[in-house]
Short mmCIF file of C-alpha atoms in Angstrom, two decimals:
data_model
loop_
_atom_site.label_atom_id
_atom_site.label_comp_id
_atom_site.label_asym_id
_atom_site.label_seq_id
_atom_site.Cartn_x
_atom_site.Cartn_y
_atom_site.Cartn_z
CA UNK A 976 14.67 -2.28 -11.61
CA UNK A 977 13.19 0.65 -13.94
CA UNK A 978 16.43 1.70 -15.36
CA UNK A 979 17.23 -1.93 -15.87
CA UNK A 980 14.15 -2.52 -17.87
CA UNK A 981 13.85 0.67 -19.44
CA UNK A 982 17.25 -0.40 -21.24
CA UNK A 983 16.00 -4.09 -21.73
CA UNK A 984 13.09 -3.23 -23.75
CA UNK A 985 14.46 0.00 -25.04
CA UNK A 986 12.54 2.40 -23.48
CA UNK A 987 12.75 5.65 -20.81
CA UNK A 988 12.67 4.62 -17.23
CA UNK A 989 9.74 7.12 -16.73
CA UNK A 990 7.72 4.81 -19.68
CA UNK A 991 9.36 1.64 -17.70
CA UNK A 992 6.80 2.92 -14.46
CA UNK A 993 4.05 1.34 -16.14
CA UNK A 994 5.01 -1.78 -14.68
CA UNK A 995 4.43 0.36 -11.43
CA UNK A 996 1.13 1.80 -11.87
CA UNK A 997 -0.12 -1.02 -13.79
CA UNK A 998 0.20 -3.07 -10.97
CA UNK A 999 -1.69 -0.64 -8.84
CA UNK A 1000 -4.23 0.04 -10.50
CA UNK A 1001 -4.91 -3.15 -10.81
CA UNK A 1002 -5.11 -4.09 -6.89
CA UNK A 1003 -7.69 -0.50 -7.35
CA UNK A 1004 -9.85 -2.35 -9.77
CA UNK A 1005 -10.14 -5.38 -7.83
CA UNK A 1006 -10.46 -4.41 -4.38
CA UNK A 1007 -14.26 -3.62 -3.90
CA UNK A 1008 -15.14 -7.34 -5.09
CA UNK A 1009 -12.48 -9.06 -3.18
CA UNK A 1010 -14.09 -7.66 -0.47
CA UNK A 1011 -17.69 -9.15 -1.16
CA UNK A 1012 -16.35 -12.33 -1.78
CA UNK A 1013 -14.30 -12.72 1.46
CA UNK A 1014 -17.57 -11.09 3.64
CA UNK A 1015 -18.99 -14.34 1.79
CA UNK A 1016 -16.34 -17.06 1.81
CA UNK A 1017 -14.65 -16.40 5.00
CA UNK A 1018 -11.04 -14.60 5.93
CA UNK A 1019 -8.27 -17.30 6.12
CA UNK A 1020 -9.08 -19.65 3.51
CA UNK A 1021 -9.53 -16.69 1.05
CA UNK A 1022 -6.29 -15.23 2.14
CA UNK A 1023 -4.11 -18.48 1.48
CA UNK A 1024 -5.75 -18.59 -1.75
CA UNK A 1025 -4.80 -15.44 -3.05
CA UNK A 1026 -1.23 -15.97 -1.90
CA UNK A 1027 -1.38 -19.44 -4.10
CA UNK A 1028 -2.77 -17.50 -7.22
CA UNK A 1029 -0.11 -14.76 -6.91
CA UNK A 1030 2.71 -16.82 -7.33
CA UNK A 1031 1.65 -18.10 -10.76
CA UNK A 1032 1.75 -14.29 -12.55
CA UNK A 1033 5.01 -13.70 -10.78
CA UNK A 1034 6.88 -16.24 -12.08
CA UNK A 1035 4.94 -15.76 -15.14
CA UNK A 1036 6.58 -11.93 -15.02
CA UNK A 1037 10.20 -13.51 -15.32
CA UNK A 1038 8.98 -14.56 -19.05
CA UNK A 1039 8.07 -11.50 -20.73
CA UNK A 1040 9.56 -10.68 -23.58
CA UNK A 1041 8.45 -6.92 -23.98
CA UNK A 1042 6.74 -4.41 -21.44
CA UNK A 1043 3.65 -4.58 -22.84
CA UNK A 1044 3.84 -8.19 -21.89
CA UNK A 1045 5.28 -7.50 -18.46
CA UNK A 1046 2.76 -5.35 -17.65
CA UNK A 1047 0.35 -7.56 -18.34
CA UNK A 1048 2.18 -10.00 -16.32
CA UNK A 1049 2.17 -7.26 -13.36
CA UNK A 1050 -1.55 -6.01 -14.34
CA UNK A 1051 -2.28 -9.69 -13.03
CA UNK A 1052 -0.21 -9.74 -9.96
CA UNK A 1053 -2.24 -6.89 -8.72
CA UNK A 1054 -5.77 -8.88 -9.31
CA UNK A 1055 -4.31 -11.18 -6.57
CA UNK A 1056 -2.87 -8.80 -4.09
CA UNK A 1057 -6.15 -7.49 -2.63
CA UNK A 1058 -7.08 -10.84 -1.47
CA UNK A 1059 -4.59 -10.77 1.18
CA UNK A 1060 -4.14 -7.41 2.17
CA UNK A 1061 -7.83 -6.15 2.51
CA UNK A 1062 -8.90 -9.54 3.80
CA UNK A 1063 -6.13 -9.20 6.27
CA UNK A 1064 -7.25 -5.44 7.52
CA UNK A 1065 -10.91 -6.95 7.96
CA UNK A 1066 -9.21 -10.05 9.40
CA UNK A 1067 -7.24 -7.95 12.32
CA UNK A 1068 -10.02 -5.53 12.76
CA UNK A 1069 -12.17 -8.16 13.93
CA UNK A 1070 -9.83 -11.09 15.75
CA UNK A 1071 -8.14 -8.10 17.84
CA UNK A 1072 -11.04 -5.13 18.44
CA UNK A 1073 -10.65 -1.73 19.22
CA UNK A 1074 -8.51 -1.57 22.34
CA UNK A 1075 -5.31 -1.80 21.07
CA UNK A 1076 -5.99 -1.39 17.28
CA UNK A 1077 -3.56 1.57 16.56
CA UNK A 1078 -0.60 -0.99 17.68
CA UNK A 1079 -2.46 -4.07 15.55
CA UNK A 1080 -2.29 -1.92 12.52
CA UNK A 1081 0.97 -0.40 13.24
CA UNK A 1082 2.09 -4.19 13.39
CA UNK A 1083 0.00 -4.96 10.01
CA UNK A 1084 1.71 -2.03 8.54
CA UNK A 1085 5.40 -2.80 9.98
CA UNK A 1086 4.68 -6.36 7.97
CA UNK A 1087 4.06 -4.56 4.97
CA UNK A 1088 7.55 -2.50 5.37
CA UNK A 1089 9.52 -5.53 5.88
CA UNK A 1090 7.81 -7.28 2.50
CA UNK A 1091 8.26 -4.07 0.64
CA UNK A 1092 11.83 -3.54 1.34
CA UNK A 1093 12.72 -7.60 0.63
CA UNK A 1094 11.01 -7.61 -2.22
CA UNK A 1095 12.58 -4.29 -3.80
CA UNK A 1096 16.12 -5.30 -2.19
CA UNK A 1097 15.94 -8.81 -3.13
CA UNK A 1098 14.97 -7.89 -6.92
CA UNK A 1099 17.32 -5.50 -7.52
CA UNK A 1100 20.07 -7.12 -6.21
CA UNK A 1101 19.54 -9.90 -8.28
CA UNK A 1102 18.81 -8.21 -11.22
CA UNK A 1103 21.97 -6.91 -10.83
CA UNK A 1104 23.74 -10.05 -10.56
CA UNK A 1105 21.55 -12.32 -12.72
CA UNK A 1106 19.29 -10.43 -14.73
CA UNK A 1107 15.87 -8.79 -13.99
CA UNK A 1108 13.91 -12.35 -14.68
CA UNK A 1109 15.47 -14.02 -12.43
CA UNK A 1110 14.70 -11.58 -10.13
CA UNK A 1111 10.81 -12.80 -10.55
CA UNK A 1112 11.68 -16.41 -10.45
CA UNK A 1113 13.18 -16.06 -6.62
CA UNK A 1114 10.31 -13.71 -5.66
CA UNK A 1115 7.62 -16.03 -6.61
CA UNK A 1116 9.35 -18.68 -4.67
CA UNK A 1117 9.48 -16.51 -1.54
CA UNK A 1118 5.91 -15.93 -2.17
CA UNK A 1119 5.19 -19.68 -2.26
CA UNK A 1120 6.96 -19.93 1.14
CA UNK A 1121 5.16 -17.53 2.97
CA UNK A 1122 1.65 -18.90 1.68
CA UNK A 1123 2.70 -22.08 3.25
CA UNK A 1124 3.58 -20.53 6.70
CA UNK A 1125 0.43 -18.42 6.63
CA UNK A 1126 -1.81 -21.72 5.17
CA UNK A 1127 0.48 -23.64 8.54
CA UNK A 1128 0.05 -20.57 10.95
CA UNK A 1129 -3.06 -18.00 10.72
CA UNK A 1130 -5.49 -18.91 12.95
CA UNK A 1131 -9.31 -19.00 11.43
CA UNK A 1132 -11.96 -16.25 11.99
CA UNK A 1133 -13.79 -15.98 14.84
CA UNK A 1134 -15.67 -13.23 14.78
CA UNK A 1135 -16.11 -12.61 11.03
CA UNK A 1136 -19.92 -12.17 10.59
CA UNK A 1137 -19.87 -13.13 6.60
CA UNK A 1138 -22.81 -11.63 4.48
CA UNK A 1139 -25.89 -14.14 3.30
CA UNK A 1140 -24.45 -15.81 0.24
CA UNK A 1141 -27.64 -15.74 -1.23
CA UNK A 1142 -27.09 -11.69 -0.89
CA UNK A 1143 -27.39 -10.18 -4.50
CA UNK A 1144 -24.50 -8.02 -6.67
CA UNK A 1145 -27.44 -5.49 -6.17
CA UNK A 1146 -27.03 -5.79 -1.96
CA UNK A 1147 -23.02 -5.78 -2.79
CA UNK A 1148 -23.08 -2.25 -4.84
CA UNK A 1149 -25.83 -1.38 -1.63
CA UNK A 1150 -23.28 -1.54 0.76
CA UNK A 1151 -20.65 0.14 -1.64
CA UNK A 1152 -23.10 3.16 -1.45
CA UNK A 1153 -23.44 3.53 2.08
CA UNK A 1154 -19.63 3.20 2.70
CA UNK A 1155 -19.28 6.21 0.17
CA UNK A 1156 -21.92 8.13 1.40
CA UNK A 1157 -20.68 7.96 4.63
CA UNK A 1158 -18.95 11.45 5.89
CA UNK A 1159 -15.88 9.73 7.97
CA UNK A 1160 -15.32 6.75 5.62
CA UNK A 1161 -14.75 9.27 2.55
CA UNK A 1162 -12.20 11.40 4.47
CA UNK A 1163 -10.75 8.68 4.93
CA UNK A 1164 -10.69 7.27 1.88
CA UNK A 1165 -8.99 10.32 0.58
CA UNK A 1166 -5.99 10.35 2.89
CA UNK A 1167 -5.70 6.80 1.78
CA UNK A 1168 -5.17 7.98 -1.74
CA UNK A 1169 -2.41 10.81 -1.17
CA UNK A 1170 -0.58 8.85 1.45
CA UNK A 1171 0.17 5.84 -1.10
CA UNK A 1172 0.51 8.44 -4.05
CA UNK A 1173 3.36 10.63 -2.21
CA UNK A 1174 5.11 7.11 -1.42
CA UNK A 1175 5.15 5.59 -4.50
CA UNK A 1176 6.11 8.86 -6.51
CA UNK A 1177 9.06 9.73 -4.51
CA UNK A 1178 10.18 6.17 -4.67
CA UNK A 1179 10.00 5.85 -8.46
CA UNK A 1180 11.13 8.97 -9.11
CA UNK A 1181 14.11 8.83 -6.74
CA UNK A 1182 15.01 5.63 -8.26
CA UNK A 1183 15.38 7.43 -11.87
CA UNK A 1184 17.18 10.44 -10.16
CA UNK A 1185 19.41 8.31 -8.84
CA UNK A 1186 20.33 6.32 -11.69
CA UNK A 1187 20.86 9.12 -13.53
CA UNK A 1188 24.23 11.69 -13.43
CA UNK A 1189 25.93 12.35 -11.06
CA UNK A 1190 24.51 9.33 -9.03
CA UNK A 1191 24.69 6.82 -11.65
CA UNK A 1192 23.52 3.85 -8.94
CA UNK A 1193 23.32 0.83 -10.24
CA UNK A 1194 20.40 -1.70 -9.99
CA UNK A 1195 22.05 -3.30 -6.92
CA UNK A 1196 22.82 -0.12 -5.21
CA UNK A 1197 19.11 0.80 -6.04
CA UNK A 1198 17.55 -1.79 -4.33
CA UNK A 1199 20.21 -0.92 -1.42
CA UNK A 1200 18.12 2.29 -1.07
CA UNK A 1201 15.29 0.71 0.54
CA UNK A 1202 16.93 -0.45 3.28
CA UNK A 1203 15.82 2.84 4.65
CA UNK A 1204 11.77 0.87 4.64
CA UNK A 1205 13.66 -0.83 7.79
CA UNK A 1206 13.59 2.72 9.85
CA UNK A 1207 9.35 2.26 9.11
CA UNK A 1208 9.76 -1.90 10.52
CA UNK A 1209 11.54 -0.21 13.62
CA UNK A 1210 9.23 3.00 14.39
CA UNK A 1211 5.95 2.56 13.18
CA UNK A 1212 5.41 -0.23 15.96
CA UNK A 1213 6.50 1.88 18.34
CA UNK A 1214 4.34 5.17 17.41
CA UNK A 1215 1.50 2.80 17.10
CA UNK A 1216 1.85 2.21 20.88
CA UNK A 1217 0.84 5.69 21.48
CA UNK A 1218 -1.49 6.14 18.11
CA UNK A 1219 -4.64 5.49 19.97
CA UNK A 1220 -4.14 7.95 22.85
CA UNK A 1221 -2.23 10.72 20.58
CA UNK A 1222 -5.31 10.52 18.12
CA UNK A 1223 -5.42 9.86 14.35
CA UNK A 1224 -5.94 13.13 13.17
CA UNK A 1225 -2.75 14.60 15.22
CA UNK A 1226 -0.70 11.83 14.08
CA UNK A 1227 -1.61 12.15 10.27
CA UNK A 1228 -0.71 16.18 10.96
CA UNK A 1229 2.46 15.17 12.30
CA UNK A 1230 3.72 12.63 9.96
CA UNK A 1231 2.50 14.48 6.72
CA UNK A 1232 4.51 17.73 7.87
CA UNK A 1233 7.52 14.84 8.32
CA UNK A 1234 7.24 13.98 4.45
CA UNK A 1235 7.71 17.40 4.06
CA UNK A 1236 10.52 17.52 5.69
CA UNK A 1237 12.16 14.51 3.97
CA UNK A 1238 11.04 15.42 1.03
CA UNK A 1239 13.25 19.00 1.24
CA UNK A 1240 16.41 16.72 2.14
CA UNK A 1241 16.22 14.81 -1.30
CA UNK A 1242 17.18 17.73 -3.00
CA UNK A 1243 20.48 17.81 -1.44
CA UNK A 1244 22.99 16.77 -3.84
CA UNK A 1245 24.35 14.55 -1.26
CA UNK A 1246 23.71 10.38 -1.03
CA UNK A 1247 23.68 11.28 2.52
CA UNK A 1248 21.31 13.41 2.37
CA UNK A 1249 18.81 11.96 0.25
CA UNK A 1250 18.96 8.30 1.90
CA UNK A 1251 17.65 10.31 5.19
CA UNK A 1252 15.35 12.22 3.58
CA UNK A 1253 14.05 9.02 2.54
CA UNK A 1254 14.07 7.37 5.83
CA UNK A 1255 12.06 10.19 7.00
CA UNK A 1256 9.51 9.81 4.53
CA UNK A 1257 9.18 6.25 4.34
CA UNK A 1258 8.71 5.89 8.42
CA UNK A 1259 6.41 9.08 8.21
CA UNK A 1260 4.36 7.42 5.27
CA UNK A 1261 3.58 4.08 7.45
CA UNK A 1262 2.42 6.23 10.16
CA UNK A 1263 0.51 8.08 8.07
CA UNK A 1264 -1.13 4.57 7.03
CA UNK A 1265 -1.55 2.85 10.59
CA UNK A 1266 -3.22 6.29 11.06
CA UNK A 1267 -5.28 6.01 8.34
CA UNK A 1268 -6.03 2.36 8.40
CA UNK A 1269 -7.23 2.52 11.91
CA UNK A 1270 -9.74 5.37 11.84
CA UNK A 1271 -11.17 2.86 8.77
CA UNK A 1272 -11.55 -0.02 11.53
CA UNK A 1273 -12.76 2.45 14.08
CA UNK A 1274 -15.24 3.82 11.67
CA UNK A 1275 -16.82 1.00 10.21
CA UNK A 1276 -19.49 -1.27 11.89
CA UNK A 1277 -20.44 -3.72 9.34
CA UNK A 1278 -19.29 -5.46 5.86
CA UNK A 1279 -15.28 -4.79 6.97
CA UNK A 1280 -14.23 -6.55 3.68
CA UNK A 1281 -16.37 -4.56 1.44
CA UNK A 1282 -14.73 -1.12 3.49
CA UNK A 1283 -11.00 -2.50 3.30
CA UNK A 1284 -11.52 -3.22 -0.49
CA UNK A 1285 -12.58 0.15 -0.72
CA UNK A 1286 -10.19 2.03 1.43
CA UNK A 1287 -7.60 -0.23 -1.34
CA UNK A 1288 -9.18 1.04 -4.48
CA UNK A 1289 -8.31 4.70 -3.15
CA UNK A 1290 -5.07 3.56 -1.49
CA UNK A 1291 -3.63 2.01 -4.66
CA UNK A 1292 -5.51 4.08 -7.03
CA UNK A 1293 -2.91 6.53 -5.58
CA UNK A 1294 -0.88 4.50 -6.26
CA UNK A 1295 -0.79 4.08 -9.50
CA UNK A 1296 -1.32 7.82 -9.54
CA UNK A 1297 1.61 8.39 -8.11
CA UNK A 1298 3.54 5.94 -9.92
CA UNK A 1299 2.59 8.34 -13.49
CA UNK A 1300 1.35 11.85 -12.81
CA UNK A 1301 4.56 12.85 -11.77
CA UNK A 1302 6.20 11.81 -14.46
CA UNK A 1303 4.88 14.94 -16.20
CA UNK A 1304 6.42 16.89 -13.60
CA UNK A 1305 9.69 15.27 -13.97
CA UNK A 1306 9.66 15.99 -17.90
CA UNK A 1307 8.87 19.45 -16.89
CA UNK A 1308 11.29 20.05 -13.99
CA UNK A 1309 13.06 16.97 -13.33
CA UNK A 1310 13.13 15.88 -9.43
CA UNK A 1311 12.52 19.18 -8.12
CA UNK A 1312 9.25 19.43 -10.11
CA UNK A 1313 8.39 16.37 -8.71
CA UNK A 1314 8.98 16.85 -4.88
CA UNK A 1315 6.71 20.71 -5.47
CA UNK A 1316 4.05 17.94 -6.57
CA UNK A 1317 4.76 15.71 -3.84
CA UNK A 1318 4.48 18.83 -0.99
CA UNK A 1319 1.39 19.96 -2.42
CA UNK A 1320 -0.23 16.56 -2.19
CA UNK A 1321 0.90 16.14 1.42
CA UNK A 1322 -0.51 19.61 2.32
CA UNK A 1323 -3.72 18.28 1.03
CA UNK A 1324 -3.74 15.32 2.71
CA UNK A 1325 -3.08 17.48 6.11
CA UNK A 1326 -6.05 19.91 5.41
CA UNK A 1327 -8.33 16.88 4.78
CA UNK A 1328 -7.60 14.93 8.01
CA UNK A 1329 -7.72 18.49 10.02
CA UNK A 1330 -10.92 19.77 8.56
CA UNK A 1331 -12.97 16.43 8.57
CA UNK A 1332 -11.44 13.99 11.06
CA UNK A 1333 -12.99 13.70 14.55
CA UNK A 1334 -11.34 15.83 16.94
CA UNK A 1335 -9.53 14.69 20.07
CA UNK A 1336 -8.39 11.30 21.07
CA UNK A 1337 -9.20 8.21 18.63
CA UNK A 1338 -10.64 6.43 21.23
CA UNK A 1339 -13.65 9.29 20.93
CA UNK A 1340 -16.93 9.15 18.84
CA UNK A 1341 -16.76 8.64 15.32
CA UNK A 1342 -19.28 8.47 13.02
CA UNK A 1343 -20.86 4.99 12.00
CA UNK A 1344 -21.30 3.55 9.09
CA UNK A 1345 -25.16 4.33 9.18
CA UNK A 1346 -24.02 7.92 9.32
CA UNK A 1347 -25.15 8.98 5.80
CA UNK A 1348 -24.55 12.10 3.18
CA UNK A 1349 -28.52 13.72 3.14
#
């Protein structure tokens, strides 16, 4: 919808990203100290909760009546969101072990693609029929729905070993250290970072490049574009069948040279093209994350809450990175500039996972989270 709101509140569609970026940045922010207070208050009830309270700035978002106020609106929204999606990583990590955890994740992650294409399809479609609040109004219902089937449905934690609530914000920010000081846990951390920040800017910057001339989509025929999220919902379940044996550190190799690749398409000057090129890179992106996600799980030993709320302030914090820095290479080059950017960042990522992530199979040794920096 950023071309759509860029010409409600009479600004650029790059400015209109702030709604993006603000939202996470936000989830960044908020993360670490979900994290403590679901290792204190327990998985399921905490989840549900956090789907309740994010339905209130949603609809809230259909009200604005400038950006400033909508990305306050969206600012909030992202408060809420870490509640049930680092919750849910320390939830899965510990109800399903470490057998078959590449394929849990994958299925975590496959979740995520189906959500993330609905929601963009959804609102654009009916932005483009109704108007962008509206578009709010039926997403905060959906969101009300699905906190009922997941209040109806999730089962409660089992195996959740919660902190001592007596524990002090001094023990919280002593846990925080040993998670960064550990070796494994900050490579990780890092791949977390570029993987969401390559997503997110090729996404938002596609969008504008697409609105633009000669494309000239409109916000309907946007929100069409994500149907290509669906090619993640079909294969990332089915690489995460073989994630565990292939290895994380091969699989991040292999889908970050597969952005790449998608990445190069976009610059066809072809619809064609481009909506492949994007298929590529959103499948490769979610394997990149199930990748990612499960060398977190098979990393950490203790506090999983506190660890997912981290891996989340990186994740998103590239996030909202990506959602603005390459806006200053799209002033300076347009889309081109911003798919160099985009390269470099996955060439990055790749060096990362190949110079510090364990070698071999994932079901090998990997350093624990006792495992400190001297």
């Amino acid at each position: 919808m950023l071309n759509e709101l860029g010409a409600a509140f009479g600004v650029t569609p790059v400015r209109a990203s702030l709604t993006v970026g603000a939202t996470a940045f936000a989830v960044a922010l908020a993360a670490p100290f979900v994290g403590l207070a679901a290792d204190r208050r327990g998985r399921k009830g905490f989840i549900v909760a956090s789907l309740f309270v994010l339905i209130i700035p949603t609809l809230l978002a259909g009200t604005a009546d400038s950006l400033a106020a909508l990305t306050a609106w969206r600012f909030a929204q992202g408060l809420a969101i870490p509640g049930v999606i680092a919750v849910m990583m320390a939830y899965l990590g510990e109800e399903f072990g470490l057998g078959n955890l590449g394929a849990v994740m994958s299925a975590n992650v496959t979740g995520n693609v189906v959500g993330g294409f609905s929601g963009r399809f959804i609102g654009g479609w009916m932005s483009d029929n109704f108007g962008w609040k509206w578009a709010f109004a039926v997403l905060g219902g959906l969101t009300f729905i699905g906190a009922l089937l997941v209040w109806k449905w999730l089962p409660p934690s089992r195996h959740a070993r919660p902190i001592e609530r007596s524990a002090s914000l001094g023990a919280f920010f002593s846990v925080l250290r040993r998670h960064l000081a550990n070796r494994s846990l900050l490579a990780v951390f890092a791949v977390a970072f570029n993987v969401l920040f390559c997503l997110t800017g090729a996404f938002t910057y596609v969008i504008i490049h697409l609105g633009a001339p000669p494309f000239s989509l409109s916000a309907g025929a946007l929100g069409s574009i994500f149907v290509v999220y669906l090619a993640g919902a079909v294969t990332t379940p089915i690489f995460g069948q073989y994630l565990d044996r292939m290895g994380y550190r091969l699989a991040l190799a292999l889908s970050a040279s597969a952005v790449v690749a998608g990445l190069g398409l976009t610059l066809v000057p072809s619809l064609v093209a481009i909506g492949l090129g994007l298929g590529i890179i959103s499948s490769a992106t979610f394997v990149s994350q199930s990748a990612a996600t499960s060398a977190l799980n098979r990393t950490v030993t203790h506090q999983r809450s506190a660890a997912a709320g981290l891996y989340l302030f990186f994740y998103y914090g590239g996030g909202g990175a990506g959602a603005l820095l390459p806006g200053l290479a799209w002033q300076a080059g347009g889309w081109s500039a911003c798919v160099g950017l985009l390269v470099l960042v996955q060439i990055v990522t790749v060096t990362v996972a190949l110079v510090t992530w364990p070698r071999g199979r994932a079901g090998g040794k990997v350093a624990a989270a006792s495992e400190v920096l001297p």
